[in-house]
Coordinates of N, CA and C and ligand atoms in Angstrom, one line a residue:
X229 N -12.2 -20.3 -9.8 CA -11.7 -19.3 -10.7 C -10.4 -19.8 -11.3
X230 N -10.2 -19.6 -12.6 CA -8.9 -20.0 -13.2 C -7.9 -19.0 -12.9
X231 N -6.6 -19.4 -12.9 CA -5.5 -18.5 -12.6 C -4.8 -18.0 -13.8
X232 N -4.7 -16.7 -13.9 CA -3.9 -16.1 -15.0 C -2.7 -15.4 -14.4
X233 N -1.6 -15.8 -15.0 CA -0.3 -15.1 -14.6 C 0.1 -14.2 -15.8
X234 N 0.4 -13.0 -15.5 CA 0.8 -12.0 -16.6 C 2.2 -11.5 -16.3
X235 N 3.2 -11.9 -17.2 CA 4.5 -11.4 -17.0 C 4.7 -10.2 -18.0
X236 N 5.0 -9.0 -17.4 CA 5.2 -7.8 -18.2 C 6.6 -7.3 -18.2
X237 N 6.9 -6.6 -19.3 CA 8.2 -5.8 -19.4 C 7.9 -4.4 -19.9
X238 N 9.0 -3.7 -20.2 CA 8.9 -2.3 -20.5 C 7.9 -2.0 -21.6
X239 N 7.7 -2.9 -22.6 CA 6.8 -2.7 -23.7 C 5.4 -2.3 -23.3
X240 N 4.9 -2.8 -22.2 CA 3.5 -2.5 -21.8 C 3.4 -1.1 -21.4
X241 N 4.5 -0.4 -21.0 CA 4.4 1.0 -20.6 C 4.8 1.9 -21.7
X242 N 5.2 1.4 -22.8 CA 5.7 2.2 -23.9 C 4.7 3.2 -24.4
X243 N 3.4 2.7 -24.5 CA 2.4 3.6 -25.0 C 1.9 4.7 -24.0
X244 N 2.4 4.5 -22.8 CA 2.2 5.5 -21.7 C 3.3 6.6 -21.9
X245 N 4.3 6.4 -22.7 CA 5.3 7.4 -22.9 C 6.6 7.1 -22.1
X246 N 6.8 5.9 -21.6 CA 8.0 5.5 -20.9 C 8.9 4.7 -21.9
X247 N 10.1 5.1 -22.1 CA 11.0 4.4 -23.0 C 11.2 3.0 -22.6
X248 N 11.3 2.1 -23.6 CA 11.8 0.7 -23.3 C 13.4 0.8 -23.1
X249 N 14.0 -0.3 -22.9 CA 15.4 -0.3 -22.7 C 16.2 -0.6 -24.0
X250 N 15.7 -1.6 -24.8 CA 16.5 -2.2 -25.8 C 16.0 -1.9 -27.2
X251 N 14.8 -1.2 -27.3 CA 14.3 -0.8 -28.7 C 15.2 0.3 -29.2
X252 N 15.2 0.6 -30.5 CA 16.0 1.6 -31.0 C 15.6 2.9 -30.3
X253 N 16.5 3.7 -29.8 CA 16.2 4.9 -29.1 C 15.9 4.6 -27.6
X254 N 16.1 3.4 -27.2 CA 15.7 3.0 -25.8 C 16.8 3.5 -24.8
X255 N 16.4 3.3 -23.5 CA 17.2 3.9 -22.4 C 18.7 3.4 -22.5
X256 N 18.9 2.1 -22.8 CA 20.3 1.6 -22.8 C 21.1 2.1 -24.0
X257 N 20.5 2.8 -24.9 CA 21.3 3.5 -26.0 C 21.7 4.9 -25.5
X258 N 21.0 5.4 -24.5 CA 21.3 6.8 -24.0 C 22.2 6.7 -22.8
X259 N 22.2 5.6 -22.0 CA 23.0 5.5 -20.8 C 23.6 4.1 -20.8
X260 N 24.8 4.1 -20.3 CA 25.5 2.8 -20.1 C 25.0 2.1 -18.9
X261 N 24.7 0.9 -19.0 CA 24.2 0.1 -17.8 C 25.3 0.2 -16.7
X262 N 26.5 0.1 -17.1 CA 27.6 0.1 -16.0 C 27.8 1.4 -15.4
X263 N 27.2 2.5 -16.0 CA 27.3 3.8 -15.3 C 26.2 4.1 -14.4
X264 N 25.0 3.5 -14.6 CA 23.8 3.9 -13.8 C 23.1 2.7 -13.1
X265 N 23.3 1.5 -13.5 CA 22.5 0.4 -13.0 C 23.2 -0.8 -12.4
X266 N 24.3 -0.5 -11.7 CA 25.1 -1.5 -11.0 C 25.5 -1.0 -9.7
X267 N 25.8 -1.9 -8.8 CA 26.3 -1.4 -7.4 C 27.6 -0.7 -7.6
X268 N 28.4 -1.1 -8.5 CA 29.8 -0.5 -8.7 C 29.5 1.0 -9.2
X269 N 28.5 1.2 -10.0 CA 28.2 2.6 -10.5 C 27.9 3.4 -9.3
X270 N 27.0 2.9 -8.4 CA 26.6 3.6 -7.2 C 27.8 3.9 -6.3
X271 N 28.8 3.0 -6.2 CA 30.0 3.3 -5.4 C 30.9 4.4 -6.0
X272 N 30.9 4.3 -7.4 CA 31.8 5.2 -8.1 C 31.2 6.6 -8.2
X273 N 29.9 6.7 -8.5 CA 29.3 8.0 -8.7 C 27.8 8.0 -8.3
X274 N 27.6 8.2 -7.0 CA 26.3 8.1 -6.4 C 25.4 9.2 -7.0
X275 N 25.9 10.4 -7.2 CA 25.1 11.5 -7.7 C 24.5 11.2 -9.1
X276 N 25.3 10.6 -9.9 CA 24.9 10.2 -11.3 C 23.8 9.2 -11.3
X277 N 23.9 8.2 -10.4 CA 22.9 7.1 -10.3 C 21.6 7.7 -9.7
X278 N 21.8 8.5 -8.7 CA 20.5 9.1 -8.1 C 19.8 10.0 -9.1
X279 N 20.6 10.7 -9.9 CA 19.9 11.6 -10.9 C 19.2 10.8 -12.0
X280 N 19.8 9.7 -12.4 CA 19.2 8.9 -13.4 C 17.8 8.4 -12.9
X281 N 17.8 7.9 -11.7 CA 16.5 7.4 -11.2 C 15.5 8.6 -10.8
X282 N 16.1 9.7 -10.3 CA 15.2 10.8 -10.0 C 14.5 11.3 -11.2
X283 N 15.3 11.4 -12.4 CA 14.6 11.9 -13.6 C 13.5 10.9 -14.0
X284 N 13.8 9.6 -13.9 CA 12.8 8.7 -14.3 C 11.6 8.7 -13.4
X285 N 11.8 9.0 -12.1 CA 10.7 9.0 -11.1 C 9.9 10.3 -11.4
X286 N 10.5 11.4 -11.8 CA 9.8 12.6 -12.1 C 8.9 12.4 -13.3
X287 N 9.5 11.7 -14.3 CA 8.7 11.4 -15.5 C 7.5 10.5 -15.2
X288 N 7.7 9.6 -14.3 CA 6.6 8.7 -13.9 C 5.4 9.4 -13.4
X289 N 5.7 10.5 -12.7 CA 4.6 11.3 -12.1 C 3.7 12.0 -13.3
X290 N 4.3 12.1 -14.4 CA 3.6 12.8 -15.6 C 2.9 11.8 -16.5
X291 N 3.0 10.5 -16.3 CA 2.4 9.6 -17.3 C 1.2 8.9 -16.7
X292 N 0.5 8.2 -17.5 CA -0.7 7.5 -17.0 C -0.7 6.1 -17.5
X293 N -1.5 5.2 -16.8 CA -1.6 3.8 -17.3 C -2.3 3.9 -18.7
X294 N -2.0 2.9 -19.5 CA -2.7 2.9 -20.9 C -3.7 1.8 -20.9
X295 N -4.3 1.6 -22.1 CA -5.4 0.6 -22.3 C -5.0 -0.8 -21.9
X296 N -3.7 -1.1 -22.0 CA -3.3 -2.5 -21.6 C -3.3 -2.7 -20.1
X297 N -2.8 -1.7 -19.4 CA -2.8 -1.8 -17.9 C -4.3 -1.9 -17.4
X298 N -5.1 -1.1 -18.0 CA -6.5 -1.0 -17.5 C -7.2 -2.3 -17.9
X299 N -7.0 -2.9 -19.0 CA -7.7 -4.1 -19.4 C -7.3 -5.2 -18.5
X300 N -6.0 -5.3 -18.1 CA -5.6 -6.4 -17.2 C -6.3 -6.3 -15.9
X301 N -6.6 -5.1 -15.4 CA -7.4 -5.0 -14.2 C -8.8 -5.5 -14.4
X302 N -9.4 -5.4 -15.5 CA -10.7 -5.9 -15.8 C -10.8 -7.4 -15.7
X303 N -9.7 -8.1 -16.0 CA -9.6 -9.5 -16.0 C -10.0 -10.1 -14.6
X304 N -9.7 -9.3 -13.6 CA -10.0 -9.7 -12.2 C -11.5 -10.0 -11.9
X305 N -12.3 -9.5 -12.8 CA -13.8 -9.8 -12.7 C -14.1 -11.2 -12.7
X306 N -13.3 -12.0 -13.6 CA -13.6 -13.4 -13.8 C -12.4 -14.3 -13.5
X307 N -11.3 -13.8 -13.2 CA -10.1 -14.7 -13.0 C -9.4 -14.3 -11.8
X308 N -8.6 -15.2 -11.2 CA -7.6 -14.8 -10.3 C -6.4 -14.4 -11.1
X309 N -6.0 -13.1 -11.0 CA -4.9 -12.6 -11.8 C -3.7 -12.2 -11.0
X310 N -2.6 -12.7 -11.4 CA -1.3 -12.3 -10.7 C -0.4 -11.6 -11.8
X311 N -0.1 -10.4 -11.6 CA 0.8 -9.7 -12.4 C 2.2 -9.9 -11.9
X312 N 3.2 -10.3 -12.7 CA 4.6 -10.4 -12.3 C 5.3 -9.4 -13.3
X313 N 5.8 -8.4 -12.8 CA 6.4 -7.4 -13.7 C 7.8 -7.1 -13.5
X314 N 8.5 -6.9 -14.6 CA 9.9 -6.5 -14.5 C 10.0 -5.0 -14.4
X315 N 8.9 -4.3 -14.6 CA 8.9 -2.9 -14.6 C 9.0 -2.3 -13.2
X316 N 9.6 -1.2 -13.1 CA 9.8 -0.5 -11.8 C 8.8 0.7 -11.7
X317 N 7.9 0.9 -12.8 CA 6.9 1.9 -12.7 C 5.7 1.4 -11.9
X318 N 4.8 2.3 -11.6 CA 3.6 1.9 -10.8 C 2.3 1.9 -11.6
X319 N 2.5 1.7 -12.9 CA 1.3 1.8 -13.8 C 0.3 0.6 -13.7
X320 N 0.8 -0.6 -13.3 CA -0.2 -1.6 -13.0 C -1.0 -1.3 -11.8
X321 N -0.4 -0.7 -10.8 CA -1.1 -0.3 -9.6 C -2.2 0.7 -10.0
X322 N -1.7 1.7 -10.7 CA -2.6 2.8 -11.0 C -3.7 2.4 -12.1
X323 N -3.4 1.4 -12.8 CA -4.4 0.8 -13.8 C -5.5 0.0 -13.1
X324 N -5.3 -0.3 -11.8 CA -6.3 -1.0 -11.0 C -6.0 -2.5 -10.7
X325 N -4.9 -3.0 -11.1 CA -4.6 -4.4 -10.8 C -4.3 -4.5 -9.3
X326 N -4.6 -5.6 -8.7 CA -4.4 -5.7 -7.2 C -3.3 -6.6 -6.8
X327 N -3.0 -7.7 -7.6 CA -1.9 -8.6 -7.2 C -0.7 -8.4 -8.1
X328 N 0.2 -7.7 -7.6 CA 1.4 -7.3 -8.4 C 2.7 -7.6 -7.7
X329 N 3.5 -8.4 -8.4 CA 4.8 -8.8 -7.8 C 5.9 -8.1 -8.7
X330 N 6.7 -7.2 -8.1 CA 7.7 -6.5 -8.8 C 9.0 -7.3 -8.7
X331 N 9.6 -7.7 -9.9 CA 10.8 -8.5 -9.8 C 12.1 -7.6 -9.7
X332 N 12.0 -6.4 -10.3 CA 13.2 -5.5 -10.4 C 13.1 -4.3 -9.5
X333 N 12.2 -4.3 -8.5 CA 12.0 -3.2 -7.6 C 11.0 -2.2 -8.0
X334 N 10.9 -1.1 -7.3 CA 9.8 -0.1 -7.5 C 10.4 1.3 -7.4
X335 N 10.1 2.1 -8.4 CA 10.6 3.4 -8.4 C 10.1 4.3 -7.3
X336 N 8.9 4.0 -6.8 CA 8.3 4.9 -5.8 C 8.7 4.5 -4.4
X337 N 9.7 3.7 -4.3 CA 10.2 3.3 -3.0 C 11.8 3.5 -2.9
X338 N 12.2 3.8 -1.7 CA 13.7 3.9 -1.5 C 14.0 2.9 -0.4
X339 N 15.3 2.5 -0.4 CA 15.7 1.6 0.6 C 17.0 1.9 1.2
X340 N 17.2 1.4 2.4 CA 18.4 1.7 3.2 C 19.6 1.0 2.6
X341 N 20.8 1.6 2.6 CA 22.0 0.9 2.1 C 22.5 0.0 3.2
X342 N 22.0 0.1 4.4 CA 22.5 -0.6 5.6 C 21.7 -1.9 5.9
X343 N 20.4 -1.8 5.5 CA 19.5 -2.9 5.9 C 18.4 -3.0 4.8
X344 N 18.5 -4.2 4.0 CA 17.6 -4.3 2.9 C 16.1 -4.4 3.3
X345 N 15.8 -4.6 4.6 CA 14.4 -4.7 5.0 C 13.8 -3.3 5.2
X346 N 14.7 -2.3 5.3 CA 14.1 -0.9 5.5 C 13.8 -0.3 4.1
X347 N 12.5 -0.4 3.8 CA 12.1 0.1 2.5 C 11.0 1.2 2.8
X348 N 11.1 2.3 2.1 CA 10.2 3.4 2.4 C 9.4 3.9 1.1
X349 N 8.2 4.2 1.3 CA 7.4 4.8 0.2 C 7.8 6.3 0.0
X350 N 8.3 6.6 -1.2 CA 8.6 8.0 -1.4 C 7.8 8.7 -2.4
X351 N 6.9 8.0 -3.0 CA 6.1 8.6 -4.1 C 7.0 9.0 -5.3
X352 N 6.8 10.2 -5.7 CA 7.6 10.7 -6.9 C 8.7 11.7 -6.5
X353 N 9.0 11.6 -5.2 CA 10.0 12.6 -4.7 C 11.5 12.1 -5.0
X354 N 12.4 13.0 -5.2 CA 13.8 12.7 -5.4 C 14.4 12.0 -4.2
X355 N 15.4 11.2 -4.5 CA 16.3 10.8 -3.4 C 17.6 11.6 -3.6
X356 N 18.1 12.2 -2.5 CA 19.3 13.0 -2.7 C 20.4 12.5 -1.7
X357 N 21.6 12.9 -2.0 CA 22.7 12.5 -1.1 C 22.4 13.1 0.3
X358 N 22.6 12.3 1.3 CA 22.2 12.9 2.7 C 20.9 12.4 3.2
X359 N 20.0 11.9 2.3 CA 18.7 11.3 2.7 C 19.1 9.9 3.4
X360 N 18.7 9.8 4.7 CA 19.1 8.6 5.4 C 17.9 7.9 6.0
X361 N 18.2 6.6 6.2 CA 17.2 5.7 6.8 C 17.2 5.9 8.3
X362 N 16.3 5.2 9.1 CA 16.2 5.4 10.5 C 17.5 5.0 11.2
X363 N 18.4 4.2 10.5 CA 19.7 3.8 11.1 C 20.8 4.8 10.7
X364 N 20.4 5.8 10.0 CA 21.4 6.8 9.6 C 22.2 6.5 8.4
X365 N 21.8 5.5 7.6 CA 22.6 5.1 6.4 C 21.9 5.8 5.2
X366 N 22.7 6.1 4.2 CA 22.2 6.7 2.9 C 21.1 5.8 2.3
X367 N 20.1 6.5 1.7 CA 19.1 5.8 1.0 C 19.5 5.6 -0.5
X368 N 19.0 4.5 -1.1 CA 19.3 4.2 -2.5 C 17.9 3.9 -3.2
X369 N 17.9 3.9 -4.5 CA 16.7 3.5 -5.2 C 16.3 2.1 -4.8
X370 N 15.1 1.7 -4.7 CA 14.6 0.4 -4.4 C 14.5 -0.4 -5.8
X371 N 15.7 -0.6 -6.4 CA 15.8 -1.1 -7.7 C 16.8 -2.3 -7.6
X372 N 16.5 -3.4 -8.4 CA 17.5 -4.5 -8.5 C 18.4 -4.1 -9.6
X373 N 19.7 -3.9 -9.3 CA 20.7 -3.5 -10.3 C 21.3 -4.8 -10.9
X374 N 21.9 -4.6 -12.1 CA 22.6 -5.7 -12.7 C 23.6 -6.3 -11.8
X375 N 23.7 -7.6 -11.7 CA 24.6 -8.2 -10.8 C 24.0 -8.5 -9.4
X376 N 22.9 -7.9 -9.1 CA 22.2 -8.2 -7.8 C 21.2 -9.3 -7.9
X377 N 21.0 -10.0 -6.8 CA 20.0 -11.1 -6.7 C 18.6 -10.5 -6.9
X378 N 17.7 -11.4 -7.5 CA 16.3 -11.0 -7.7 C 15.5 -11.7 -6.6
X379 N 15.2 -11.0 -5.5 CA 14.6 -11.7 -4.3 C 13.3 -12.4 -4.6
X380 N 12.5 -11.9 -5.5 CA 11.2 -12.4 -5.7 C 11.1 -13.5 -6.8
X381 N 12.3 -14.0 -7.3 CA 12.2 -14.9 -8.4 C 11.6 -16.3 -8.1
X382 N 12.0 -16.8 -6.9 CA 11.4 -18.1 -6.5 C 9.9 -18.1 -6.3
X383 N 9.4 -17.0 -5.7 CA 8.0 -16.9 -5.5 C 7.3 -16.7 -6.9
X384 N 8.0 -16.0 -7.8 CA 7.4 -15.8 -9.1 C 7.3 -17.1 -9.9
X385 N 8.3 -18.0 -9.7 CA 8.3 -19.3 -10.4 C 7.2 -20.2 -9.8
X386 N 7.0 -20.1 -8.5 CA 6.0 -20.9 -7.8 C 4.6 -20.5 -8.4
X387 N 4.4 -19.2 -8.5 CA 3.1 -18.7 -8.9 C 2.9 -19.1 -10.4
X388 N 4.0 -19.0 -11.2 CA 3.8 -19.3 -12.6 C 3.5 -20.8 -12.8
X389 N 4.0 -21.6 -12.0 CA 3.8 -23.1 -12.1 C 2.3 -23.4 -11.8
X390 N 1.5 -22.5 -11.2 CA 0.1 -22.7 -10.9 C -0.8 -22.2 -12.0
X391 N -0.3 -21.5 -13.0 CA -1.1 -20.8 -13.9 C -1.9 -21.7 -14.8
X392 N -3.1 -21.4 -15.1 CA -3.9 -22.0 -16.2 C -3.6 -21.3 -17.5
X393 N -3.4 -20.0 -17.4 CA -3.2 -19.2 -18.6 C -2.0 -18.3 -18.2
X394 N -1.1 -18.2 -19.2 CA 0.1 -17.3 -19.0 C 0.1 -16.3 -20.1
X395 N 0.2 -15.0 -19.8 CA 0.4 -13.9 -20.8 C 1.7 -13.3 -20.6
X396 N 2.5 -13.2 -21.7 CA 3.8 -12.5 -21.6 C 3.6 -11.2 -22.5
X397 N 3.9 -10.1 -21.9 CA 3.6 -8.8 -22.7 C 4.8 -7.9 -22.6
X398 N 5.3 -7.5 -23.8 CA 6.2 -6.4 -24.0 C 7.6 -6.6 -23.3
X399 N 8.2 -7.8 -23.4 CA 9.5 -7.9 -22.9 C 10.4 -8.6 -23.9
X400 N 11.6 -8.2 -24.0 CA 12.6 -8.8 -25.0 C 13.1 -10.1 -24.5
X401 N 12.8 -10.5 -23.2 CA 13.3 -11.7 -22.6 C 14.8 -11.8 -22.7
X402 N 15.5 -10.7 -22.5 CA 16.9 -10.7 -22.5 C 17.5 -10.9 -21.1
X403 N 16.8 -10.5 -20.1 CA 17.4 -10.4 -18.8 C 16.9 -11.6 -17.9
X404 N 17.9 -12.4 -17.5 CA 17.6 -13.6 -16.6 C 17.8 -13.1 -15.2
X405 N 17.1 -13.7 -14.2 CA 16.3 -14.9 -14.4 C 14.9 -14.7 -14.9
X406 N 14.4 -13.4 -15.0 CA 13.0 -13.2 -15.3 C 12.7 -13.9 -16.7
X407 N 13.6 -13.8 -17.6 CA 13.4 -14.3 -19.0 C 13.1 -15.8 -19.0
X408 N 13.5 -16.5 -18.0 CA 13.3 -18.0 -17.9 C 12.0 -18.4 -17.2
X409 N 11.3 -17.4 -16.7 CA 10.1 -17.8 -15.9 C 9.1 -18.6 -16.6
X410 N 8.9 -18.3 -17.9 CA 7.8 -19.0 -18.6 C 8.0 -20.5 -18.6
X411 N 9.2 -20.9 -18.4 CA 9.5 -22.4 -18.4 C 9.0 -23.1 -17.2
X412 N 8.6 -22.3 -16.1 CA 8.0 -22.9 -14.9 C 6.5 -23.3 -15.2
X413 N 5.9 -22.8 -16.3 CA 4.5 -23.1 -16.5 C 4.3 -24.5 -16.8
X414 N 3.1 -25.1 -16.4 CA 2.9 -26.5 -16.7 C 2.5 -26.7 -18.2
X415 N 2.6 -27.9 -18.6 CA 2.5 -28.2 -20.1 C 1.1 -27.8 -20.6
X416 N 0.1 -28.0 -19.8 CA -1.3 -27.7 -20.3 C -1.7 -26.2 -20.1
X417 N -0.8 -25.4 -19.6 CA -1.1 -23.9 -19.5 C -1.2 -23.3 -20.9
X418 N -2.2 -22.5 -21.1 CA -2.4 -21.7 -22.4 C -1.4 -20.5 -22.3
X419 N -0.6 -20.4 -23.4 CA 0.4 -19.3 -23.3 C 0.2 -18.3 -24.5
X420 N 0.2 -17.0 -24.1 CA 0.0 -16.0 -25.1 C 1.2 -15.0 -25.0
X421 N 1.7 -14.6 -26.1 CA 2.7 -13.6 -26.1 C 2.3 -12.4 -26.9
X422 N 2.3 -11.2 -26.3 CA 1.9 -10.0 -27.1 C 3.1 -9.0 -27.1
X423 N 3.6 -8.8 -28.3 CA 4.8 -7.9 -28.5 C 4.8 -7.7 -30.0
X424 N 5.0 -6.4 -30.4 CA 5.0 -6.1 -31.9 C 6.2 -6.7 -32.6
X425 N 7.3 -7.0 -31.8 CA 8.4 -7.7 -32.4 C 8.5 -9.1 -32.0
X426 N 7.4 -9.8 -31.8 CA 7.3 -11.1 -31.2 C 8.2 -12.1 -32.0
X427 N 8.3 -11.9 -33.3 CA 9.0 -12.9 -34.1 C 10.4 -13.1 -33.8
X428 N 11.0 -12.0 -33.1 CA 12.4 -12.1 -32.7 C 12.6 -13.1 -31.5
X429 N 11.5 -13.4 -30.8 CA 11.7 -14.1 -29.6 C 11.6 -15.6 -29.8
X430 N 12.4 -16.4 -29.2 CA 12.4 -17.8 -29.4 C 11.9 -18.5 -28.1
X431 N 10.6 -18.7 -28.1 CA 10.0 -19.2 -26.9 C 9.7 -20.7 -26.9
X432 N 9.8 -21.3 -28.1 CA 9.5 -22.7 -28.2 C 8.0 -22.9 -28.6
X433 N 7.6 -24.1 -28.6 CA 6.2 -24.4 -29.1 C 5.1 -24.1 -28.1
X434 N 3.9 -24.1 -28.7 CA 2.7 -24.0 -27.8 C 2.3 -22.6 -27.4
X435 N 2.9 -21.6 -28.1 CA 2.5 -20.2 -27.8 C 1.6 -19.6 -28.8
X436 N 0.6 -18.9 -28.4 CA -0.2 -18.1 -29.3 C 0.5 -16.7 -29.4
X437 N 1.0 -16.4 -30.6 CA 1.8 -15.1 -30.7 C 0.8 -14.0 -31.3
X438 N 0.8 -12.9 -30.6 CA 0.0 -11.8 -31.0 C 0.9 -10.6 -31.3
X439 N 1.3 -10.4 -32.5 CA 2.3 -9.4 -32.8 C 1.7 -8.0 -32.9
X440 N 1.2 -7.5 -31.8 CA 0.6 -6.1 -31.7 C 1.2 -5.4 -30.6
X441 N 1.0 -4.1 -30.6 CA 1.3 -3.2 -29.4 C 0.4 -3.6 -28.3
X442 N 0.9 -3.5 -27.1 CA 0.1 -3.9 -25.9 C -1.3 -3.2 -25.8
X443 N -1.3 -1.9 -26.1 CA -2.5 -1.1 -26.0 C -3.6 -1.6 -27.0
X444 N -3.2 -2.3 -28.0 CA -4.2 -2.8 -29.0 C -4.5 -4.3 -28.7
X445 N -3.4 -5.1 -28.5 CA -3.6 -6.5 -28.4 C -4.1 -7.0 -27.0
X446 N -3.7 -6.3 -26.0 CA -4.2 -6.8 -24.6 C -5.7 -6.6 -24.4
X447 N -6.3 -5.4 -24.7 CA -7.7 -5.3 -24.6 C -8.5 -6.4 -25.4
X448 N -8.1 -6.7 -26.6 CA -8.8 -7.7 -27.4 C -8.7 -9.1 -26.8
X449 N -7.5 -9.4 -26.3 CA -7.3 -10.8 -25.7 C -8.1 -10.8 -24.4
X450 N -8.1 -9.8 -23.6 CA -8.8 -9.7 -22.3 C -10.3 -9.9 -22.6
X451 N -10.8 -9.3 -23.6 CA -12.3 -9.4 -23.9 C -12.6 -10.9 -24.3
X452 N -11.7 -11.5 -25.1 CA -11.9 -12.9 -25.5 C -11.8 -13.8 -24.2
X453 N -10.9 -13.6 -23.3 CA -10.8 -14.4 -22.1 C -12.0 -14.2 -21.2
X454 N -12.5 -13.0 -21.1 CA -13.6 -12.7 -20.3 C -14.9 -13.5 -20.8
X455 N -15.0 -13.5 -22.1 CA -16.1 -14.3 -22.7 C -16.0 -15.8 -22.5
X456 N -14.8 -16.3 -22.5 CA -14.5 -17.7 -22.3 C -14.6 -18.2 -20.9
X457 N -14.6 -17.2 -20.0 CA -14.5 -17.6 -18.5 C -15.8 -18.3 -18.1
Ligands
OAD229 P1 13.3 -4.3 -23.3 O1 13.5 -2.9 -23.6 O2 14.5 -5.2 -23.3 O3 12.2 -5.0 -24.3 C1 11.0 -4.2 -24.5 C2 10.1 -5.1 -25.4 O4 8.9 -4.4 -25.5 C3 10.6 -5.5 -26.8 O5 10.5 -6.9 -27.0 C4 9.7 -4.6 -27.7 O6 9.5 -5.3 -28.9 C5 8.5 -4.6 -26.9 N1 7.6 -3.4 -27.2 C6 7.9 -2.2 -27.6 N2 6.8 -1.4 -27.8 C7 5.8 -2.2 -27.4 C8 4.4 -1.9 -27.2 N3 3.8 -0.8 -27.6 N4 3.6 -3.0 -26.8 C9 4.1 -4.2 -26.5 N5 5.5 -4.4 -26.6 C10 6.3 -3.4 -27.0 O7 12.5 -4.3 -21.9 P2 12.4 -5.5 -20.8 O8 12.3 -6.8 -21.5 O9 11.3 -5.1 -19.9 O10 16.0 -4.3 -15.7 O11 13.8 -5.4 -20.1 C11 14.0 -6.3 -19.0 C12 14.9 -5.6 -17.9 O12 16.0 -5.0 -18.6 C13 14.2 -4.4 -17.3 O13 13.4 -4.8 -16.2 C14 15.4 -3.6 -16.8 C15 16.2 -3.7 -18.1 O14 17.6 -3.5 -17.9 C16 16.7 -3.6 -14.8 O15 16.8 -2.4 -14.9 C17 17.2 -4.4 -13.7

């Protein structure tokens, strides 16, 4: 079976109703990164940070995977598929994909502030001040904040280096190290980019650019790849 690696960003979940970060009207226009998505913000105003993620987690309970998430799960019929996502939502899981590596954490998990290995499934429940881990320390969102290391990045690069086909979907490629991952792909890897604003991205040569929304472009590409398999 050929190996497909799919790197996704906020754009794949846009048609499910989750705001992207950097499009006009996106989350980082409404909130300052330094107020809600850094460890310093957490130390300064824990309640604000918790509320930011609690709101987003409640919203996640209300939305559904879209045609793009579902089509990617179909690819598993004929390919070994590895999703590498910058998204903290669970829409790939709910869309039926089985191999998913989250680079920036997961909204449906909480983790201990005392021990990074203590991670708990919380579903769509809020985290509040006073929620503690088994060691008695405050729980925080299981999210990689700006300035923090991305623990899964080396594994993601190793997986990308093995890909026969790479699909990059709905990411502005602004945030490193995730944005540099495609450079780990081997020269003969077939590379596809699906993003309605694809022309803004400077990826270099050898890419097939599909300037569509994920919900339209991904099912078409998946159908083509299933025929070619
Ligand atoms: P961005 O908001 O930076 O980029 C979203 C991308 O999705 C843009 O390139 C849009 O053109 C594209 N897009 C919009 N609608 C789309 C649609 N319907 N179909 C396909 N693409 C669409 O989001 P990311 O690149 O994911 O990190 O952002 C990367 C990281 O920055 C996030 O993981 C998050 C954020 O800060 C953390 O919070 C650590």
